[in-house]
Short mmCIF file of C-alpha atoms in Angstrom, two decimals:
data_model
loop_
_atom_site.label_atom_id
_atom_site.label_comp_id
_atom_site.label_asym_id
_atom_site.label_seq_id
_atom_site.Cartn_x
_atom_site.Cartn_y
_atom_site.Cartn_z
CA GLU B 8 -4.67 -33.10 -36.54
CA ARG B 9 -5.41 -36.16 -38.64
CA LEU B 10 -4.16 -39.72 -38.63
CA PHE B 11 -2.51 -41.15 -41.75
CA HIS B 12 -1.67 -44.64 -42.95
CA LEU B 13 1.74 -44.77 -44.63
CA ASP B 14 2.29 -47.57 -47.13
CA LEU B 15 6.01 -48.30 -46.80
CA ALA B 16 6.20 -50.09 -50.15
CA THR B 17 4.82 -47.20 -52.21
CA GLY B 18 5.45 -44.26 -49.87
CA GLU B 19 1.79 -43.27 -50.22
CA ALA B 20 0.12 -41.62 -47.22
CA ARG B 21 -3.67 -41.97 -46.96
CA PRO B 22 -5.72 -40.13 -44.33
CA LEU B 23 -7.51 -42.35 -41.80
CA THR B 24 -9.49 -39.52 -40.23
CA ARG B 25 -11.29 -36.47 -41.57
CA GLY B 26 -13.63 -33.86 -40.19
CA PHE B 27 -13.47 -31.52 -37.23
CA ARG B 28 -12.02 -33.92 -34.66
CA THR B 29 -8.31 -33.62 -33.95
CA HIS B 30 -6.95 -37.13 -33.41
CA ARG B 31 -3.78 -37.98 -31.51
CA CYS B 32 -1.97 -40.82 -29.74
CA PRO B 33 -2.86 -43.69 -32.12
CA ARG B 34 -2.19 -47.19 -30.79
CA PHE B 35 -2.65 -50.60 -32.39
CA LEU B 36 -5.05 -53.05 -30.79
CA PRO B 37 -4.26 -56.79 -30.83
CA ASP B 38 -7.12 -57.37 -33.31
CA GLY B 39 -5.51 -55.04 -35.89
CA ARG B 40 -7.68 -51.99 -35.29
CA VAL B 41 -6.44 -48.59 -34.16
CA VAL B 42 -7.51 -46.73 -31.02
CA ALA B 43 -6.93 -42.96 -30.85
CA LEU B 44 -7.78 -40.01 -28.65
CA TRP B 45 -9.59 -37.01 -30.09
CA THR B 46 -10.58 -33.42 -29.33
CA GLU B 47 -13.37 -31.36 -30.89
CA GLU B 48 -13.88 -27.93 -29.34
CA LYS B 49 -14.58 -28.65 -25.64
CA GLN B 50 -15.43 -32.32 -26.12
CA PHE B 51 -12.90 -35.12 -25.81
CA GLY B 52 -13.03 -38.82 -26.52
CA ILE B 53 -11.67 -42.12 -27.73
CA ASP B 54 -12.30 -43.64 -31.19
CA VAL B 55 -11.60 -47.13 -32.51
CA MET B 56 -11.31 -47.75 -36.25
CA ALA B 57 -10.14 -50.25 -38.82
CA LEU B 58 -6.62 -49.83 -40.20
CA ASP B 59 -8.04 -48.17 -43.32
CA GLY B 60 -10.07 -45.67 -41.25
CA SER B 61 -13.41 -47.37 -41.86
CA ALA B 62 -15.85 -48.63 -39.22
CA ARG B 63 -14.98 -45.82 -36.83
CA GLU B 64 -16.69 -46.15 -33.46
CA THR B 65 -16.65 -43.62 -30.62
CA LEU B 66 -16.07 -45.39 -27.32
CA VAL B 67 -16.03 -42.35 -25.04
CA GLN B 68 -17.21 -38.77 -25.52
CA GLY B 69 -17.37 -36.14 -22.82
CA THR B 70 -15.41 -33.70 -20.69
CA ASP B 71 -12.58 -36.04 -19.62
CA TYR B 72 -9.34 -35.13 -21.39
CA TYR B 73 -7.11 -38.18 -21.77
CA ARG B 74 -3.47 -37.35 -22.47
CA THR B 75 -2.34 -40.87 -23.43
CA ILE B 76 -3.80 -44.32 -23.96
CA SER B 77 -2.38 -47.83 -23.86
CA PRO B 78 -4.24 -51.03 -24.80
CA SER B 79 -3.49 -54.15 -22.76
CA PRO B 80 -1.54 -56.88 -24.62
CA ASP B 81 -4.62 -59.15 -24.67
CA GLY B 82 -6.90 -56.32 -25.87
CA ARG B 83 -9.33 -56.63 -22.94
CA TYR B 84 -8.55 -53.26 -21.32
CA LEU B 85 -7.37 -49.74 -22.02
CA ALA B 86 -5.26 -47.74 -19.57
CA ALA B 87 -5.69 -44.01 -20.13
CA GLY B 88 -3.84 -41.07 -18.61
CA LEU B 89 -6.53 -38.62 -17.48
CA ALA B 90 -5.10 -35.09 -17.54
CA PHE B 91 -8.17 -33.13 -16.48
CA ARG B 92 -11.94 -33.15 -16.31
CA THR B 93 -14.11 -30.13 -17.09
CA ASP B 94 -17.74 -29.41 -16.46
CA SER B 95 -19.92 -26.34 -16.24
CA LEU B 96 -19.15 -25.76 -12.55
CA SER B 97 -15.45 -26.41 -12.14
CA LEU B 98 -12.17 -27.41 -13.66
CA ARG B 99 -10.78 -30.37 -11.78
CA GLN B 100 -7.14 -30.80 -12.64
CA ASN B 101 -5.45 -33.87 -11.27
CA GLU B 102 -3.47 -36.52 -13.08
CA SER B 103 -4.61 -40.11 -12.93
CA VAL B 104 -4.38 -43.35 -14.82
CA VAL B 105 -7.78 -44.99 -15.27
CA LEU B 106 -8.75 -48.47 -16.43
CA LEU B 107 -11.37 -48.76 -19.19
CA ASP B 108 -12.94 -51.79 -20.80
CA THR B 109 -13.01 -52.24 -24.59
CA HIS B 110 -16.31 -50.34 -24.77
CA GLY B 111 -14.86 -47.30 -22.99
CA LYS B 112 -16.59 -47.93 -19.65
CA ARG B 113 -14.51 -46.72 -16.73
CA LEU B 114 -13.65 -49.62 -14.41
CA GLY B 115 -11.53 -47.80 -11.84
CA THR B 116 -8.52 -45.67 -11.07
CA LEU B 117 -5.09 -47.31 -11.22
CA ALA B 118 -3.09 -44.31 -9.96
CA GLU B 119 -3.83 -40.71 -9.01
CA SER B 120 -1.82 -37.65 -8.05
CA TRP B 121 -2.26 -33.92 -7.68
CA ARG B 122 1.11 -33.56 -9.35
CA THR B 123 1.30 -32.83 -13.04
CA ALA B 124 3.44 -35.84 -13.98
CA THR B 125 1.70 -39.07 -13.01
CA GLY B 126 3.19 -40.64 -16.12
CA ALA B 127 1.93 -42.43 -19.19
CA PRO B 128 0.24 -45.81 -18.85
CA PHE B 129 2.30 -48.73 -20.15
CA TRP B 130 1.67 -52.48 -19.95
CA GLY B 131 5.08 -53.91 -19.14
CA PRO B 132 6.38 -57.29 -20.28
#
């Protein structure tokens, strides 16, 4: 439910996140920050923070539930596995991999399927 920073030299674990948001799928960005997905009740999103948990910024907040996230090697893009999208009228459940910029703006769909296993985004070598 929370992200922790583990100091390997001392064995000390310090929490990076607190509060009501449940964070998951942390990934390192090329600039040293951490990007992570979060859930809070029926809202979902993406946060970016410094390695010590400070300077947390919410990039995306809404009804799109991202299962996984993968930053590009150069840090210019994020590929996110969209599991489902909810709104007040319907539950649209299809798997897709979407491309986001570093501010969380959706740039397009990289892959989409009505199957439940589109796969996790990964920037290959």
